[in-house]
CSV table of C-alpha atoms in Angstrom, one decimal:
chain,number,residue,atom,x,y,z
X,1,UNK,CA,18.0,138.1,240.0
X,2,UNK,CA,21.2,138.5,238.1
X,3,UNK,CA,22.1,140.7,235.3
X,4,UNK,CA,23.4,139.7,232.2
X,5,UNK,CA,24.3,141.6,229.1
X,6,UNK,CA,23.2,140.6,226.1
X,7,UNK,CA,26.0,139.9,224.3
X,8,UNK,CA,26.9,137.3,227.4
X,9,UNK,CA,23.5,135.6,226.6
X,10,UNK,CA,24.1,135.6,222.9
X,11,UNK,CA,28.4,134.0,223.4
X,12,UNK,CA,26.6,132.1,226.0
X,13,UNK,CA,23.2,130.5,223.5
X,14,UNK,CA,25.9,130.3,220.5
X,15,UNK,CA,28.4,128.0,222.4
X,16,UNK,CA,26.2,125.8,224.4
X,17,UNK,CA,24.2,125.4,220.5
X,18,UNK,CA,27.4,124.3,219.4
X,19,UNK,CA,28.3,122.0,222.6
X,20,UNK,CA,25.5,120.2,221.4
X,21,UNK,CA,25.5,119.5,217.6
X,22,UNK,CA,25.2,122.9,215.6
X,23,UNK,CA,27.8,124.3,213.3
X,24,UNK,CA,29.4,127.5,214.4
X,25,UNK,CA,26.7,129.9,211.5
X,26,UNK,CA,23.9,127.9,212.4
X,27,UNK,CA,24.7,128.6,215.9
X,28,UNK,CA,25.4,131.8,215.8
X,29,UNK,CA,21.4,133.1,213.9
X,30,UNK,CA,19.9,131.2,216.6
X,31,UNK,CA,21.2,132.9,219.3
X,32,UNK,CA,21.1,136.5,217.9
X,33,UNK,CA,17.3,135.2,217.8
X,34,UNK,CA,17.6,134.3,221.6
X,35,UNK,CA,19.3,137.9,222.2
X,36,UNK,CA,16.1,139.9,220.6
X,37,UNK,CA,13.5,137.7,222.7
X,38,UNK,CA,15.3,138.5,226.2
X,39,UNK,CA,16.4,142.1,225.1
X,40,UNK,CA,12.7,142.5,224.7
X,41,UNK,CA,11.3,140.8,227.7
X,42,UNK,CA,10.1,137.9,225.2
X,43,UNK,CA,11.2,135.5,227.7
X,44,UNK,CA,8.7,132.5,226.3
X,45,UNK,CA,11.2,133.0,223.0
X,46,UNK,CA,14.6,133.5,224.7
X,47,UNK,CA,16.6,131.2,226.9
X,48,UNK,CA,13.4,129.3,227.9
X,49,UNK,CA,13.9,127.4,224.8
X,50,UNK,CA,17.6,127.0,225.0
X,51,UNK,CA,17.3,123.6,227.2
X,52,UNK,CA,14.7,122.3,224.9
X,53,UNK,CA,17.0,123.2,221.4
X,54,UNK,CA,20.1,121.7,222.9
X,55,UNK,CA,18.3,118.1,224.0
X,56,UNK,CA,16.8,118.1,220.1
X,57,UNK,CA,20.0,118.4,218.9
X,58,UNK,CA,21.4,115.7,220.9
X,59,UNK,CA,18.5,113.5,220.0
X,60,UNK,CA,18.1,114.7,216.3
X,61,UNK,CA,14.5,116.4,216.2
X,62,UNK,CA,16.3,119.2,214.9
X,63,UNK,CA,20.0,118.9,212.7
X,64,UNK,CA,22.1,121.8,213.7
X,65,UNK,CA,24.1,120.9,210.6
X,66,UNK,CA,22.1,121.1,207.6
X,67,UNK,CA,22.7,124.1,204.7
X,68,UNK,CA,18.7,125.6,203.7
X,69,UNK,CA,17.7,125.5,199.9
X,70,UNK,CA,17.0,128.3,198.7
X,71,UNK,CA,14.9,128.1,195.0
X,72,UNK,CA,12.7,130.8,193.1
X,73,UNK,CA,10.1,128.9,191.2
X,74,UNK,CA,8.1,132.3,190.3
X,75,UNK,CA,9.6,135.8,190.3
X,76,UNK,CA,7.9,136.4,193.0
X,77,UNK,CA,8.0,133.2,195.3
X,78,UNK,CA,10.6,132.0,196.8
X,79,UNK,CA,11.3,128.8,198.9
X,80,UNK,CA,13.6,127.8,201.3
X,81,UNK,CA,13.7,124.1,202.2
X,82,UNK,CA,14.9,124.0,206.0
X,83,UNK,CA,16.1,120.6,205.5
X,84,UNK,CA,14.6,119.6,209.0
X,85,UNK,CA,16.9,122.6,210.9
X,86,UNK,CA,16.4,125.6,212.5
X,87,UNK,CA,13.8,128.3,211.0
X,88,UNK,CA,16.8,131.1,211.4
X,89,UNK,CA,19.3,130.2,209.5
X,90,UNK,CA,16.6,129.1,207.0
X,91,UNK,CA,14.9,132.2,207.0
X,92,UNK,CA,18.3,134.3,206.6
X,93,UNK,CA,19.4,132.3,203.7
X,94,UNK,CA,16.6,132.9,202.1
X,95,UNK,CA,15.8,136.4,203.1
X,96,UNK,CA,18.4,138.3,200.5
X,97,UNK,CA,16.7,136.6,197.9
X,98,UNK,CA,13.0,137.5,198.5
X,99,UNK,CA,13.6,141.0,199.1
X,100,UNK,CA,15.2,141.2,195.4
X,101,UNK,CA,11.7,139.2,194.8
X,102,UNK,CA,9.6,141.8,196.3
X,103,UNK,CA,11.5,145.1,194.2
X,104,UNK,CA,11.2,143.6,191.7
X,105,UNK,CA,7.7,142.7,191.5
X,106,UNK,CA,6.2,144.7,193.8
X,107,UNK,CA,5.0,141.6,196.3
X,108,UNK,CA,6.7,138.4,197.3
X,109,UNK,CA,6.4,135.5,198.9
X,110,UNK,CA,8.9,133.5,201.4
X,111,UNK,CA,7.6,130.0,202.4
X,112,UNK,CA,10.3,128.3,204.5
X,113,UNK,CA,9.5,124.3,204.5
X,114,UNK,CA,10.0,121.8,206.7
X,115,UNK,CA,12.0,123.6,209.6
X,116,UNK,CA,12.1,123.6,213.7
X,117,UNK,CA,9.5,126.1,215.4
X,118,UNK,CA,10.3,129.7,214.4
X,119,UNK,CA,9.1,131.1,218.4
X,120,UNK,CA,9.3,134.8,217.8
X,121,UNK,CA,7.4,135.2,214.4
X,122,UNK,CA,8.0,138.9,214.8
X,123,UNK,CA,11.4,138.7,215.1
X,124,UNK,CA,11.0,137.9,211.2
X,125,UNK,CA,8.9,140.4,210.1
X,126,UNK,CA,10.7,143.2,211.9
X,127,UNK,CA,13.8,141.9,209.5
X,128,UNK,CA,11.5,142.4,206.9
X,129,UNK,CA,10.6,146.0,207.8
X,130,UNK,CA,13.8,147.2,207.9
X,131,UNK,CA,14.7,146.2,204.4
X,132,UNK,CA,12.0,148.9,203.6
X,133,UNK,CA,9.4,146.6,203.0
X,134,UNK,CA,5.9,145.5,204.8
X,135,UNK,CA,6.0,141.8,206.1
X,136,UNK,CA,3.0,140.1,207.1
X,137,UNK,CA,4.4,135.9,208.3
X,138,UNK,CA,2.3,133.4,209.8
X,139,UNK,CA,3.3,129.7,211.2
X,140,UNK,CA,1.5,126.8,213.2
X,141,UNK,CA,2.1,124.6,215.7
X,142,UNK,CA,1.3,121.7,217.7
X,143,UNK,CA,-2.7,121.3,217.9
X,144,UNK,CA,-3.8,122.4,221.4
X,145,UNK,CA,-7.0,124.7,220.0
X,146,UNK,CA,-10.7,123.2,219.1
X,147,UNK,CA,-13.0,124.7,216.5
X,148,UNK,CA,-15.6,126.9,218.9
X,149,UNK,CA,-18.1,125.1,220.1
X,150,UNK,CA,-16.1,121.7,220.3
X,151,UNK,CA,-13.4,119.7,222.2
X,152,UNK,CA,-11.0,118.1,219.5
X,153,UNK,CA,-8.3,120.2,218.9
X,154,UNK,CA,-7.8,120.5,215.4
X,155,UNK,CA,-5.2,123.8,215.3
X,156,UNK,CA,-2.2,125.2,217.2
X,157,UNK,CA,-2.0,128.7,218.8
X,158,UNK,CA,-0.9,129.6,214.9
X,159,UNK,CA,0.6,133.3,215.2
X,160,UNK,CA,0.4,135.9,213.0
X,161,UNK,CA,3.4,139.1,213.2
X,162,UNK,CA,2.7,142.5,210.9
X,163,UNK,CA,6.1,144.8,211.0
X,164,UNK,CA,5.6,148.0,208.8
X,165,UNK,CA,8.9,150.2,207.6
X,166,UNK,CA,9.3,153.7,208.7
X,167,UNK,CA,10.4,154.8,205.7
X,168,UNK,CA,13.7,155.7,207.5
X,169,UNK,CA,15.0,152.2,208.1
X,170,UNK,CA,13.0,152.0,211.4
X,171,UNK,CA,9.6,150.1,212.5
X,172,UNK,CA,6.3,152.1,212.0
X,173,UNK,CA,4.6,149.7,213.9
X,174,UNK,CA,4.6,146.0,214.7
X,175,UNK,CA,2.8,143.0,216.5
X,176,UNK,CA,3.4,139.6,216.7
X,177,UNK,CA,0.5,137.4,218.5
X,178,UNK,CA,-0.6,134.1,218.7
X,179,UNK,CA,-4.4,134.0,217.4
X,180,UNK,CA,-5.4,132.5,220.5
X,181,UNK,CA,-6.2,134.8,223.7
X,182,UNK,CA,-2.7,133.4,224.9
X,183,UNK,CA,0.7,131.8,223.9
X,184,UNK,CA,0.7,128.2,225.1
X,185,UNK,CA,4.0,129.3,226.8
X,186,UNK,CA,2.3,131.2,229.4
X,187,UNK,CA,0.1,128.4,230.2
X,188,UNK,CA,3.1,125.8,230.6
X,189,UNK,CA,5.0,128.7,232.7
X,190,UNK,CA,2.0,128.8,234.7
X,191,UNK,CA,2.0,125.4,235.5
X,192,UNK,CA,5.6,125.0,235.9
X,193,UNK,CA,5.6,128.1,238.7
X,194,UNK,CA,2.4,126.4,240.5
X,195,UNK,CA,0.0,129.1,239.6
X,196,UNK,CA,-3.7,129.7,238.1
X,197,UNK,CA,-4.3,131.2,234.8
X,198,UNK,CA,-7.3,133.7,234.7
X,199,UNK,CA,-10.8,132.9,233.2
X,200,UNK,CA,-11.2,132.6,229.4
X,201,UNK,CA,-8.0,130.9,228.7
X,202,UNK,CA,-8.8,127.8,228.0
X,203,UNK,CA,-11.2,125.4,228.3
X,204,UNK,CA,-11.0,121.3,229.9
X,205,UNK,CA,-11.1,118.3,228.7
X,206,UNK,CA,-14.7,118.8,228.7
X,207,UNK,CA,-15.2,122.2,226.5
X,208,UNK,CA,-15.8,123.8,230.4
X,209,UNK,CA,-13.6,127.1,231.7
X,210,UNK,CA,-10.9,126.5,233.4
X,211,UNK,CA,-8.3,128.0,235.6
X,212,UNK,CA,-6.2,125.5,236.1
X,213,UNK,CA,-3.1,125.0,233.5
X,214,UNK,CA,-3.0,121.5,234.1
X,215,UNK,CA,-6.4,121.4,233.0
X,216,UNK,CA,-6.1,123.5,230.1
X,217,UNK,CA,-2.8,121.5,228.8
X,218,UNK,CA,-5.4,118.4,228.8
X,219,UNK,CA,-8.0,120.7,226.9
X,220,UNK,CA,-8.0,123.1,224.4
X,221,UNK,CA,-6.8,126.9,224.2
X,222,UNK,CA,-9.3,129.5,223.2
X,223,UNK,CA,-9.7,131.6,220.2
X,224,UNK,CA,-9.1,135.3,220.6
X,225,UNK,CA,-13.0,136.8,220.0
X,226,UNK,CA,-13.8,133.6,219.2
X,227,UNK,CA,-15.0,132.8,216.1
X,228,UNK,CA,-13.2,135.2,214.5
X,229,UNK,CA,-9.8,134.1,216.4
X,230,UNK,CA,-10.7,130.8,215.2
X,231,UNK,CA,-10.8,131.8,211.0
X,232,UNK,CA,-7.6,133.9,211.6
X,233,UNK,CA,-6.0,130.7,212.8
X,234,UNK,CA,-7.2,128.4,210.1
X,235,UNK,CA,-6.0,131.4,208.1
X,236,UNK,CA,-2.3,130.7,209.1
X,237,UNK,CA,-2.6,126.9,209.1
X,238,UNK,CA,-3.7,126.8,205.4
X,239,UNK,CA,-0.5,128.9,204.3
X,240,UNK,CA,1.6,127.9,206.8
X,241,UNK,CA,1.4,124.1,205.8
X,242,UNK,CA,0.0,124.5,202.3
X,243,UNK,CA,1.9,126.7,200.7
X,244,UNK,CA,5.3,125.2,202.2
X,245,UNK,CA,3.9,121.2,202.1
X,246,UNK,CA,4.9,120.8,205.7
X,247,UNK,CA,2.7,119.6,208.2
X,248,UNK,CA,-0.2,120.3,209.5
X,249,UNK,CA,-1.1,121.3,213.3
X,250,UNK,CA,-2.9,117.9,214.0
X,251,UNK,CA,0.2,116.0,213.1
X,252,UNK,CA,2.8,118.0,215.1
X,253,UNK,CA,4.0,116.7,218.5
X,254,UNK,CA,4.7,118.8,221.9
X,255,UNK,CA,7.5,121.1,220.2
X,256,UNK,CA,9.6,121.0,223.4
X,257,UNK,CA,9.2,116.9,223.7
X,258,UNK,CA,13.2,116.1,224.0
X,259,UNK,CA,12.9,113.1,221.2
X,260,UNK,CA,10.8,112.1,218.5
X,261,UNK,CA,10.1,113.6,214.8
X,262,UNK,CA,11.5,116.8,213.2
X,263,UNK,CA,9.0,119.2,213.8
X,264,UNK,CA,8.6,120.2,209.9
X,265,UNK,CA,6.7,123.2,210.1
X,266,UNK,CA,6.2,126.2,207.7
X,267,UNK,CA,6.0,129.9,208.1
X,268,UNK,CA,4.8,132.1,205.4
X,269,UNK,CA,5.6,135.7,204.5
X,270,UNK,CA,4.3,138.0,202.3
X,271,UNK,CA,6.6,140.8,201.5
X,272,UNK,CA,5.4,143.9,199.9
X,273,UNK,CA,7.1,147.2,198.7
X,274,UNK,CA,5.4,149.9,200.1
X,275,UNK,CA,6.9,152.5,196.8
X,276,UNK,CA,4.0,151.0,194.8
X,277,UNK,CA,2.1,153.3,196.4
X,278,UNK,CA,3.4,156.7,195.8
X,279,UNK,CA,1.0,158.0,199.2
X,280,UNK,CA,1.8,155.1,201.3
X,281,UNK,CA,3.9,156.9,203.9
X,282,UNK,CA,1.3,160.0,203.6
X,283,UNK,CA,-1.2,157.6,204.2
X,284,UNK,CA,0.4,155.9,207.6
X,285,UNK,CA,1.8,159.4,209.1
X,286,UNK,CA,-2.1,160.0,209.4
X,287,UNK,CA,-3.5,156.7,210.9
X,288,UNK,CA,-0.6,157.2,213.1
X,289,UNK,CA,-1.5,161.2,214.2
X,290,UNK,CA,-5.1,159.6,214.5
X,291,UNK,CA,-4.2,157.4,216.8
X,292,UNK,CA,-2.0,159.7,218.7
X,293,UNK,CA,-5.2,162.2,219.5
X,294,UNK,CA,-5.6,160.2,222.1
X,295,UNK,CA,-3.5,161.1,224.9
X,296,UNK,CA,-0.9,157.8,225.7
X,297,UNK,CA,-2.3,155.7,223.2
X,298,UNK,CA,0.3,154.8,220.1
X,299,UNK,CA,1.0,152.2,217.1
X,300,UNK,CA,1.5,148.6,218.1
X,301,UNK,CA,5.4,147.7,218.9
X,302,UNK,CA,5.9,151.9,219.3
X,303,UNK,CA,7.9,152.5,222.9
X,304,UNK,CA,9.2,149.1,223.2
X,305,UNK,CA,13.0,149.3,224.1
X,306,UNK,CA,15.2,147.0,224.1
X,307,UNK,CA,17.3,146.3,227.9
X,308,UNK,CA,20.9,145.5,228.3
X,309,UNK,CA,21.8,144.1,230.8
X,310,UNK,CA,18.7,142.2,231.4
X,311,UNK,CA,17.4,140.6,234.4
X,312,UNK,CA,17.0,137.0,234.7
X,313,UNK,CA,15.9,134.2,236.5
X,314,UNK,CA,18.7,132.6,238.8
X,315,UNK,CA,17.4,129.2,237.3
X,316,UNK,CA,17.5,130.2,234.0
X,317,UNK,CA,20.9,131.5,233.7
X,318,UNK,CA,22.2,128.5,236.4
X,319,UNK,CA,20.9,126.2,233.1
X,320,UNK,CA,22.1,127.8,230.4
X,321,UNK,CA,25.8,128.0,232.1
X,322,UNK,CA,25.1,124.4,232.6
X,323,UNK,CA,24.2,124.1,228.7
X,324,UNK,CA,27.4,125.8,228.2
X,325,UNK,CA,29.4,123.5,230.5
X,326,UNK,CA,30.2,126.1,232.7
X,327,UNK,CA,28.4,124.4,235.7
């Protein structure tokens, strides 16, 4: 497998995004969102996606030219309206604005409206962390999970990230996780590399187990614990589409179809200053020497480093220097 820097994957996402149909900014907070997934090993987030955001573009799912709206309509809400474009360069216009928000009243929300599929939801949050503040964001998706007990799938895999600030403009701890027992991604990747998916994934057509991907594509996905996966992820659809008016997991098509209607989902974040609490960093240095009397174990997102170069797939880079024009 080769070895690519990051900044080669980030010169190389940016210009074949712009081969394609998006202006040079809009480009540009895309692919530093492509360089975080692979320098991570998020490789559902990173240049899997670039094929699919580069055919959208050409077929106008998604405008790669659109400017976000950004409006305050309480102290402490603010909007962005994606205009039917990417979540980044939504969520970065709109960013600046909520922090201020969030000082100034202590908590804030950000609801970005109507915009392409965010993939890394923690990529967000972790933004939001290192402005000092707590972010908590949640999105959905296209319906592929059924309430327990049933077969109609009424939800998406609807993620949920949590990023908490060091205090010293670092990450105390973080995750990012779909509230289903997998990502959809690694049930597609499954199927696209021939391979079985292990028990308690998903379930048929039928509401029965399955280990087949195909299968499970034609089924539903299962609720992490079950139940109380399940009100978790209705949880993130009611403030991902209601408090942004965008739509709603039953009315979303395959995100990586090449044609058809903008996606128009919403993510929604809560941002919330930690100094209202004069003991809040007291408070966390303990849970975290709690959980550190246990040899190895460790806050969630603590000892994750970032690679450079990374290795990749021989197909995956062969299509994004094809993206590019390079091939």
């Amino acid at each position: 497998m080769p070895e690519i820097s990051l900044n080669e994957i980030e010169i190389a996402t940016k210009t074949a995004l712009e081969r394609h149909g998006a202006r040079s900014w809009i480009a540009a907070e895309v692919a530093k969102a492509v360089r975080k997934a692979e320098a991570v090993n998020n490789k559902i987030c990173g240049l899997y996606y670039l094929e699919s955001y580069c055919q959208q573009l050409r077929s106008g799912r998604v405008d790669g030219t659109v400017d976000p709206v950004v409006s305050r309509p309480r102290p402490g809400a603010v909007t962005v309206d994606a205009m039917y474009g990417f979540s980044q360069p939504a969520f970065s216009r709109g960013l600046p604005e909520a922090v201020a928000a969030a000082r100034e009243c202590g908590v804030a929300s950000l609801a970005v409206a109507h915009a392409h599929t965010c993939t890394s939801l923690g990529y967000f949050t972790e933004q939001i962390a290192r402005q000092g503040l707590i972010g908590l964001g949640m999105t959905n998706a296209s319906p592929i999970v059924a309430p327990p007990g049933g077969k109609i799938r009424v939800i998406g895999t609807n993620p949920i990230a949590f990023s908490v600030p060091d205090g010293s403009g670092g990450l105390a701890m973080q995750f990012d996780q779909s509230t289903t027992t997998v990502a959809l991604g690694k049930i597609t990747m499954a199927k696209a590399a021939g391979e079985q998916i292990p028990e308690g994934w998903a379930l048929d057509a039928e509401g029965q187990s399955t280990t087949d991907p195909e299968a499970a594509l034609g089924g539903s996905l299962v609720s992490v614990g079950g139940y109380k996966g399940w009100g978790f992820g209705l949880m993130a659809e009611v403030l991902a589409a209601g408090m942004t008016g965008s739509v709603i997991s039953r009315d979303v098509l395959p995100l990586k179809a090449p044609e058809g209607p903008p996606h128009d989902l919403g993510q929604y974040y809560l941002l919330i200053d930690p100094c209202t609490s004069p003991d809040f960093y007291e408070r966390l240095g303990q849970i975290a020497a709690g959980i550190a009397l246990d040899v190895g174990a460790r806050m969630p997102g603590q000892g994750k480093t970032e690679q450079d170069p990374v290795q990749l797939e021989r197909t995956v880079w062969d299509q994004t220097l094809a993206l590019v024009g390079m091939q």
